[in-house]
GROMACS .gro file of C-alpha atoms in nm:
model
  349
    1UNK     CA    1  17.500   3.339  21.458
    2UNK     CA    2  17.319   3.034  21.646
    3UNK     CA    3  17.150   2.774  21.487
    4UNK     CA    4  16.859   2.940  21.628
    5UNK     CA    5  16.827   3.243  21.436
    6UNK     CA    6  16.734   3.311  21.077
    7UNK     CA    7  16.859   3.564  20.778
    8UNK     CA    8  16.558   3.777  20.621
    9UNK     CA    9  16.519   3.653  20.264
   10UNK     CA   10  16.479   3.992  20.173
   11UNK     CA   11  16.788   4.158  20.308
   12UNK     CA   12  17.171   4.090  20.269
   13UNK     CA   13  17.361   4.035  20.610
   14UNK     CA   14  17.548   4.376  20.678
   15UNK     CA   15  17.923   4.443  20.562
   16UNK     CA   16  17.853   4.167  20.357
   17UNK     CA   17  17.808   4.436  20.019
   18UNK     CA   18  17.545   4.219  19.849
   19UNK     CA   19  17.274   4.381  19.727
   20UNK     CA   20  16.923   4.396  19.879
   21UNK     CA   21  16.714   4.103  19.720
   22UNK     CA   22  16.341   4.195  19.553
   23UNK     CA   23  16.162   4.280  19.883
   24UNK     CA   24  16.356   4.537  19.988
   25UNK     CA   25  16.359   4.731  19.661
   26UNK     CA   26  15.962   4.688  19.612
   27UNK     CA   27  15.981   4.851  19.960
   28UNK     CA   28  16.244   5.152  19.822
   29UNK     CA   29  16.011   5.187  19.473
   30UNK     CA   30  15.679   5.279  19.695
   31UNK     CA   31  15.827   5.473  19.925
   32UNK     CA   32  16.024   5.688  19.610
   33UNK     CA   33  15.685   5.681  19.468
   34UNK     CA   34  15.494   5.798  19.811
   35UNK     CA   35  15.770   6.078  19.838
   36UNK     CA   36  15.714   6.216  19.447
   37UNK     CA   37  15.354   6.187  19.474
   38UNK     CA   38  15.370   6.449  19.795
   39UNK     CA   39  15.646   6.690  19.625
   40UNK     CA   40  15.404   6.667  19.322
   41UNK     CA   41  15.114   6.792  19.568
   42UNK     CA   42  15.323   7.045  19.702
   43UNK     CA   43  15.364   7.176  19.347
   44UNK     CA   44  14.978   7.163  19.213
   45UNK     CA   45  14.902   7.307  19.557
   46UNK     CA   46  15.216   7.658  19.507
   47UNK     CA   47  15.084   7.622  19.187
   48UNK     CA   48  14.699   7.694  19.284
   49UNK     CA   49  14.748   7.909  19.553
   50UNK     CA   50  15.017   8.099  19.309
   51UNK     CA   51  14.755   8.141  19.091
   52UNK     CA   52  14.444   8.251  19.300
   53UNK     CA   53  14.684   8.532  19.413
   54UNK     CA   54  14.724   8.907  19.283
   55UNK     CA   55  14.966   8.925  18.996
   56UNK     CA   56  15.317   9.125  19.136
   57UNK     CA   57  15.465   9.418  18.973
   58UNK     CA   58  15.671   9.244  18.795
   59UNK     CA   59  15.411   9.053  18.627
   60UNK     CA   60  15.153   9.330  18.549
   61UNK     CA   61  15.482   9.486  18.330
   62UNK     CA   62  15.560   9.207  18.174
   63UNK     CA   63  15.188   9.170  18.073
   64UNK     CA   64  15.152   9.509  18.040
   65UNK     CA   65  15.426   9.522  17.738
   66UNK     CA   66  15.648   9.744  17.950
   67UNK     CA   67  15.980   9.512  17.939
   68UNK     CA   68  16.227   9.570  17.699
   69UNK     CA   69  16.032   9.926  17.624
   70UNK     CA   70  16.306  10.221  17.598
   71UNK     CA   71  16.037  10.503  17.540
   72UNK     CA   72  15.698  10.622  17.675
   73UNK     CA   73  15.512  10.795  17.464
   74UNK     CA   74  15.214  10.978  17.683
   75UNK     CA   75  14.942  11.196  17.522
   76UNK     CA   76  14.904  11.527  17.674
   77UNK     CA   77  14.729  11.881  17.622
   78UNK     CA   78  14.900  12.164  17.464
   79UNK     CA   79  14.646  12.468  17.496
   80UNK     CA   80  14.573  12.489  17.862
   81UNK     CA   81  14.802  12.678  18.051
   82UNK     CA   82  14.840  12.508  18.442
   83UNK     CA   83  14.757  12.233  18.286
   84UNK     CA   84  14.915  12.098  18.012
   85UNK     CA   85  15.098  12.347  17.827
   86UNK     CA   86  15.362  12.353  17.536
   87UNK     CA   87  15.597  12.648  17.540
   88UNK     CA   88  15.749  12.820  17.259
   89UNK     CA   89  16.067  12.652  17.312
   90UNK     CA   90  15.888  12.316  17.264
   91UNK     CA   91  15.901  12.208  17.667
   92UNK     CA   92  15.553  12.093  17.763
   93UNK     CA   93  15.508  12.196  18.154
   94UNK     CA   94  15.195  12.175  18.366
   95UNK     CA   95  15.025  11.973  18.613
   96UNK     CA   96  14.935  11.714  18.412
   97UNK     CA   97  15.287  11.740  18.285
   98UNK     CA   98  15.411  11.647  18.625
   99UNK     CA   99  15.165  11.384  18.688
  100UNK     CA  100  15.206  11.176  18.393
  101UNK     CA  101  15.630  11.227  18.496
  102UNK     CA  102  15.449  11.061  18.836
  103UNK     CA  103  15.314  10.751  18.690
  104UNK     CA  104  15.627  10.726  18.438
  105UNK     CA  105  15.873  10.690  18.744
  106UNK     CA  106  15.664  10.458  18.966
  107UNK     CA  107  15.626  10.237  18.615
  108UNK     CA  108  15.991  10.216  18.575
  109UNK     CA  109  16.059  10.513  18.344
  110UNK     CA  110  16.303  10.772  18.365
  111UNK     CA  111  16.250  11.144  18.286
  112UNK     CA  112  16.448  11.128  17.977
  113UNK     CA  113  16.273  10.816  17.862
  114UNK     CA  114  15.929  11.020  17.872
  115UNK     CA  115  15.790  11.107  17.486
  116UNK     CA  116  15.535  11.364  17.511
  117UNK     CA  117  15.241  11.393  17.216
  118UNK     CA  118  14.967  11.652  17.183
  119UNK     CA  119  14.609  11.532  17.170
  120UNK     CA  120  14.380  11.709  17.048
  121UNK     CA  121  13.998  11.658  17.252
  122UNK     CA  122  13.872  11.404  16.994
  123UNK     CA  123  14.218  11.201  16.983
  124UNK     CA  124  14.214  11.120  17.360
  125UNK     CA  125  13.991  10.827  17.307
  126UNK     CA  126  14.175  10.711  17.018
  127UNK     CA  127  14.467  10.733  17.194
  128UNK     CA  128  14.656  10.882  16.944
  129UNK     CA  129  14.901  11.211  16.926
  130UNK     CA  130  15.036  11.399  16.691
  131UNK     CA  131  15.056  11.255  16.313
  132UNK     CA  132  14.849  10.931  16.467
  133UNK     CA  133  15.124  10.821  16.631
  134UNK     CA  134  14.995  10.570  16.905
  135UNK     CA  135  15.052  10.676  17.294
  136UNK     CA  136  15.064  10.444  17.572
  137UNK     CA  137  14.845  10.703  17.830
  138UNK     CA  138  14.664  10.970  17.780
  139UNK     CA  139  14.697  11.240  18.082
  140UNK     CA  140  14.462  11.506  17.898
  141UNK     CA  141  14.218  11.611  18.132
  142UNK     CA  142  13.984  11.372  18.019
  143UNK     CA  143  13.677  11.290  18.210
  144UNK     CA  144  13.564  10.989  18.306
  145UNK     CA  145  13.183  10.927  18.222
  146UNK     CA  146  12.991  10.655  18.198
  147UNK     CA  147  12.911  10.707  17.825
  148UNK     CA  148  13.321  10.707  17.801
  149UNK     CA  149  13.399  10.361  17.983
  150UNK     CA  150  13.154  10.199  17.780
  151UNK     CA  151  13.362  10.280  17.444
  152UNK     CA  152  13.598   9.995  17.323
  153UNK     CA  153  13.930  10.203  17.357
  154UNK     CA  154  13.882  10.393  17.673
  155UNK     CA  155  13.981  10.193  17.968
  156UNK     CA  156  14.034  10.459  18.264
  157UNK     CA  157  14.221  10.474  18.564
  158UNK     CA  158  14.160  10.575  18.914
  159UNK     CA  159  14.101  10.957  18.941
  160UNK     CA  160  14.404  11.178  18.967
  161UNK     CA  161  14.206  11.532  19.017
  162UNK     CA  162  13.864  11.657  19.046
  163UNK     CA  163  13.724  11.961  18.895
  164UNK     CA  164  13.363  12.145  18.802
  165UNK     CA  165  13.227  12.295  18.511
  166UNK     CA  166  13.247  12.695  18.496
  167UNK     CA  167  13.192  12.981  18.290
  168UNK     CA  168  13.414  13.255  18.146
  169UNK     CA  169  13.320  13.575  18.009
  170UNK     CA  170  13.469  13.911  17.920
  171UNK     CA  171  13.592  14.115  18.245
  172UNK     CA  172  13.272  14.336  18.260
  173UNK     CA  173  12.994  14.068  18.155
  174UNK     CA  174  12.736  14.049  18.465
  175UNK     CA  175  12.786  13.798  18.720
  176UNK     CA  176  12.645  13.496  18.585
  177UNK     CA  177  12.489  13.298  18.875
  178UNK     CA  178  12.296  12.986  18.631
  179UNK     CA  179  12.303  12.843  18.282
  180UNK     CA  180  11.969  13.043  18.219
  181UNK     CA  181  12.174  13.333  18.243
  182UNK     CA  182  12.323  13.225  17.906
  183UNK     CA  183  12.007  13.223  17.735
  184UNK     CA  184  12.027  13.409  17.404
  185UNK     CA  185  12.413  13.438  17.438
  186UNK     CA  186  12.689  13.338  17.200
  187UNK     CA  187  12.869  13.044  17.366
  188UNK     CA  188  13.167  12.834  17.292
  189UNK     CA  189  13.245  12.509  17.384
  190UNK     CA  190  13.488  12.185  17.326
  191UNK     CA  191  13.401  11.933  17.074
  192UNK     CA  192  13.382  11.588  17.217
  193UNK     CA  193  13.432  11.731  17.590
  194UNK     CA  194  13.167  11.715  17.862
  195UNK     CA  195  13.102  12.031  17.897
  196UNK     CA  196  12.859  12.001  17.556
  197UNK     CA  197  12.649  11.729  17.704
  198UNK     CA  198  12.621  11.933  18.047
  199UNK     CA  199  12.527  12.219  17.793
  200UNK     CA  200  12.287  12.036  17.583
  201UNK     CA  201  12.098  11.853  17.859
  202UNK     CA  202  12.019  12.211  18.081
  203UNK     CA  203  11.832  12.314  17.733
  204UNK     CA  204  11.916  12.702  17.877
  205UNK     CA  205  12.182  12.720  17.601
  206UNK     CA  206  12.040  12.800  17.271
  207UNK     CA  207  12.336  12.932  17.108
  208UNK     CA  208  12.619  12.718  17.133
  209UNK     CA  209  12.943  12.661  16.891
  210UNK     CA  210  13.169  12.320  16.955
  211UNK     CA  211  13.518  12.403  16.888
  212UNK     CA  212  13.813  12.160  16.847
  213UNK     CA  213  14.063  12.342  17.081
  214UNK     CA  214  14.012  12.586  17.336
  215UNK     CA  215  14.199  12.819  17.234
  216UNK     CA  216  13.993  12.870  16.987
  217UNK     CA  217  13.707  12.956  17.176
  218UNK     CA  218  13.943  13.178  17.416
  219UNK     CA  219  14.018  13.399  17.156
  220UNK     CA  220  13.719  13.454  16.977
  221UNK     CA  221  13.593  13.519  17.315
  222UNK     CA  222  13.855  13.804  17.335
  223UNK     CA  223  13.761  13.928  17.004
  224UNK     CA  224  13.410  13.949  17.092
  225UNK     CA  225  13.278  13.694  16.878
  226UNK     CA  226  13.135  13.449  17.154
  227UNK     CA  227  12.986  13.610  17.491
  228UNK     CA  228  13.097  13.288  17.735
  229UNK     CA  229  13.284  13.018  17.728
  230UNK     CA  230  13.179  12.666  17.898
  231UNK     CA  231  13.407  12.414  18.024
  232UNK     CA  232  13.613  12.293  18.271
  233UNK     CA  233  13.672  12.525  18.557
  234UNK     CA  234  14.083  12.375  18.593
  235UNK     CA  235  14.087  12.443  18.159
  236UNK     CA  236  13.960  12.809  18.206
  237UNK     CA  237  14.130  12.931  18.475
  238UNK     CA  238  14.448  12.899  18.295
  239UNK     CA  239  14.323  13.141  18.027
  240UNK     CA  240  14.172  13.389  18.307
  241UNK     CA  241  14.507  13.434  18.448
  242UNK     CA  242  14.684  13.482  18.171
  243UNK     CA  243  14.437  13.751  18.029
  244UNK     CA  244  14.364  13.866  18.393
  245UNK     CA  245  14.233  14.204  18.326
  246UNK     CA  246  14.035  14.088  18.010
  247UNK     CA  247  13.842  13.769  18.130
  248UNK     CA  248  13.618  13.679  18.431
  249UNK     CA  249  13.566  13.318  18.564
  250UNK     CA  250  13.181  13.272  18.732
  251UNK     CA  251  13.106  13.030  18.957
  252UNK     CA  252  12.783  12.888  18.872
  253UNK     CA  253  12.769  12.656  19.180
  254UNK     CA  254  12.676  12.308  18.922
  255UNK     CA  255  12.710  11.959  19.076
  256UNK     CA  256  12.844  11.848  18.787
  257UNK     CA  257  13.188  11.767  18.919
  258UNK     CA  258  13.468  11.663  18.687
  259UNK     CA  259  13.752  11.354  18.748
  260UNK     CA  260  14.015  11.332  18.515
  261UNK     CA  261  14.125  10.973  18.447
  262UNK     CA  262  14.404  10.827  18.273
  263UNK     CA  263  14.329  10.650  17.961
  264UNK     CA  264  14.539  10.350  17.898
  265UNK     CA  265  14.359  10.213  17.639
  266UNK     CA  266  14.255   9.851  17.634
  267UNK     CA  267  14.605   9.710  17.872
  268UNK     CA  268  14.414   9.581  18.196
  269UNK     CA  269  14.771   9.552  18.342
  270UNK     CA  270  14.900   9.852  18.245
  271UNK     CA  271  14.574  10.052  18.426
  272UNK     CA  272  14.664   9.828  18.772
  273UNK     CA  273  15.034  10.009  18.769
  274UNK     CA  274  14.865  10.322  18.666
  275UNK     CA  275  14.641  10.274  18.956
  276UNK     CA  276  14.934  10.173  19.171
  277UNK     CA  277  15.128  10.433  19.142
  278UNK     CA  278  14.782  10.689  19.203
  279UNK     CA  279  14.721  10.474  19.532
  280UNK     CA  280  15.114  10.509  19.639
  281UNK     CA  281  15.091  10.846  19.569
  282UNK     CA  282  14.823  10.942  19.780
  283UNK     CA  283  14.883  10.652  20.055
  284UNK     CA  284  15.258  10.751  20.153
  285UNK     CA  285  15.311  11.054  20.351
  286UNK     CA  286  15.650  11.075  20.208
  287UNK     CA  287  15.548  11.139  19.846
  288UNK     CA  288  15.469  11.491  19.802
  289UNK     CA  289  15.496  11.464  19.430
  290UNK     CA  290  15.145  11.529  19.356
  291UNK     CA  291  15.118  11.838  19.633
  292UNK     CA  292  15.424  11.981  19.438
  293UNK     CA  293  15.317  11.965  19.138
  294UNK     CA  294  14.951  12.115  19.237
  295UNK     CA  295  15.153  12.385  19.439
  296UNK     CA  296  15.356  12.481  19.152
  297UNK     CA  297  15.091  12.511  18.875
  298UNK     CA  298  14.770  12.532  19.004
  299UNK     CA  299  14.730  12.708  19.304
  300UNK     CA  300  14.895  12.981  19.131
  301UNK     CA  301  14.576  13.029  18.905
  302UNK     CA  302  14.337  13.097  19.232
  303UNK     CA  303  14.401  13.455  19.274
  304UNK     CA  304  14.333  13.562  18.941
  305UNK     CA  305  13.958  13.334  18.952
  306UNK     CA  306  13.806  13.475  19.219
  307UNK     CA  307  13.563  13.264  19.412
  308UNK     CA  308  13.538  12.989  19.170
  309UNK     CA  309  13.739  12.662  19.313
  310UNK     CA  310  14.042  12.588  18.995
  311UNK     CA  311  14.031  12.205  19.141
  312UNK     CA  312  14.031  12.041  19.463
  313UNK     CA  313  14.308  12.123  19.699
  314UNK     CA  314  14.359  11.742  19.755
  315UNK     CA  315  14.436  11.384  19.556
  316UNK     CA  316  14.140  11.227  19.536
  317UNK     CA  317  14.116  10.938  19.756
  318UNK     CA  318  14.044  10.609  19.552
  319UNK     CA  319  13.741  10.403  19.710
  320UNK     CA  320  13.833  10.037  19.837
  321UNK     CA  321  13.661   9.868  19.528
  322UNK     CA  322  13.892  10.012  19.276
  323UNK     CA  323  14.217   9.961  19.512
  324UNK     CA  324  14.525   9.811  19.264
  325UNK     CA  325  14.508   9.413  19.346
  326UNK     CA  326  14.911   9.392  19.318
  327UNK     CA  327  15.125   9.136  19.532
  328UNK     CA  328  15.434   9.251  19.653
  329UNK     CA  329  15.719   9.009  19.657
  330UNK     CA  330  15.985   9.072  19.971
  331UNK     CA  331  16.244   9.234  19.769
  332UNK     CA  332  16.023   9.492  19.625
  333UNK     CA  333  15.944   9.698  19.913
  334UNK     CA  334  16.273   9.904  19.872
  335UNK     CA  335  16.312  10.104  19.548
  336UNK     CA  336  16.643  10.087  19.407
  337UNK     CA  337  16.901  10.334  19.422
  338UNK     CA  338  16.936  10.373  19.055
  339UNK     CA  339  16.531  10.491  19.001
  340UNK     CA  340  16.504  10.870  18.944
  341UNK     CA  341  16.373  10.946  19.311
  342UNK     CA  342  16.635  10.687  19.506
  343UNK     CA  343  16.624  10.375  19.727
  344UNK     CA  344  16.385  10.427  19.983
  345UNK     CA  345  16.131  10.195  20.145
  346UNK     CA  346  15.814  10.121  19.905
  347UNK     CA  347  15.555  10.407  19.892
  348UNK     CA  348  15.250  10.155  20.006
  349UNK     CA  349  15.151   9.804  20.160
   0.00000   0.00000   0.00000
């Protein structure tokens, strides 16, 4: 080195292994402290932008109380054949049967891991089956109302099948065309069910007995006790083809058209996978679970109910508004191998 030139105070000559003098590690300290300040950014910004997004699958079952959970325990009818129906050998089997095995599968569940309770009409609210034991869903042909989503333990999900209100009478009562047509008549209807409201409000009915099942009213209908029976048209038409030569289903052309709903109670989460697995259903071409199970158990009933419509031919669709707001992580648009219907690519974006 010349006599010319001049060491930095703040840095050891090279290869000589001193260390660097105070300078140089004020200089390292802000620049650590420049580089944690931006990873820390980076972090309160994921952690923002984590948390202004939809919760994933994952999530809405872990929130949802579905982790760890060996058992589903799902309300269902017991009195409406079609529907939901429980056979003398103690299998329930039905539409609604297959639907709730629907949302079951796409919530993680196995067949076998399915517990089935009857609810009665009142109980579907209180979501509660038989003895009081608690359910997790309700898929009971239960309406959704207004009046209904405004009570603290009904939360309900997207519509799974859409209906009317009908009448049934004995095979040789006149057609009935109207409500006013009922006028003076004996008529049975469910407790609790909307079919008594619908009823009530015409003001046409001026004879009317609420019964707790409906096969109650069925029968006493058969017995001649009761001259029509009011309620849904997919409940009756069950009954009407099972008695096919004793009862008559009239189409009385209302407006009052019926949704069923699932009832999950009050689990926000769980009513978002509900809704998921409603939306998948009706969104991927490759899921024909829901046509099966209408083609196997309700279309059936048409021939023996003449002109009046058992339910809609299709899922209904499910309006943007009440879409499932679920994020899909990468790895969950393939199913695994090991769920009940195989690996396959995920049934919706």
């Amino acid at each position: 080195m010349s006599s010319g030139e001049q060491t930095s105070p703040d840095v050891a000559p090279p290869g000589t292994g001193a260390r660097p003098r105070r300078g140089a590690w004020v200089r390292y300290l802000r620049l650590g402290a420049m580089i944690a300040v931006i990873v820390l950014a980076i972090v309160a910004g994921a952690t923002v932008v984590s948390a202004s997004l939809d919760p994933t699958e994952n999530k809405l079952r872990q929130r949802a109380g579905l982790f760890g959970k060996s058992e589903l325990r799902i309300g269902v009818g017991f009195d409406r054949p079609g529907l939901g129906y429980l056979n003398p050998n103690g299998k329930y089997r039905g539409f609604e049967i297959e639907i709730a095995y629907l949302i079951a599968e796409d919530l993680g569940f196995q067949r076998k891991q399915v517990k089935f309770l009857t609810v009665v009409t009142e109980n579907r609210r209180r979501m509660r089956g038989g003895d009081g034991i608690p359910v997790d869903l309700v898929v009971a042909s239960y309406s959704i109302t207004p009046e209904r989503e405004r009570l603290p333990e009904v939360m309900f999900s997207v519509p799974y099948l859409s209906t009317e209100l009908a009448v049934v009478t004995r095979e040789h009562h006149p057609q009935v065309d109207s409500l006013g047509q009922l006028k003076g008549k004996r008529v049975c209807t469910l407790e609790s069910g909307t079919a008594v409201g619908w009823a009530e409000k015409s003001g046409l009915i001026d004879n009317l007995t609420k019964r707790g099942i409906i096969t109650s009213c069925i029968e006493d209908l058969r017995s001649g006790r009761y001259d029509a029976v009011v309620s849904d048209a997919t409940i009756l038409a069950g009954w009407v083809a099972r008695y096919d030569d004793e009862l008559r289903h009239h189409d009385i052309a209302t407006d009052e058209e019926q949704n069923y709903g699932v009832n999950v109670g009050n689990n926000e989460s769980l009513r978002e996978l509900v809704n998921l697995a409603l939306y998948c259903s009706f969104h991927d071409p490759g899921d024909g679970r829901w046509e099966d199970a209408y083609r196997r158990h309700l279309e059936p009933l048409q021939a023996a109910n003449d002109d009046q419509l058992v339910a809609e031919t299709d899922q209904p669709n499910i309006p943007p508004e009440q879409e499932p707001r679920v994020r899909r992580l990468p790895w969950e648009y393939w199913v695994p191998e090991s769920w009940p219907y195989g690996g396959r690519p995920a049934r919706c974006h």
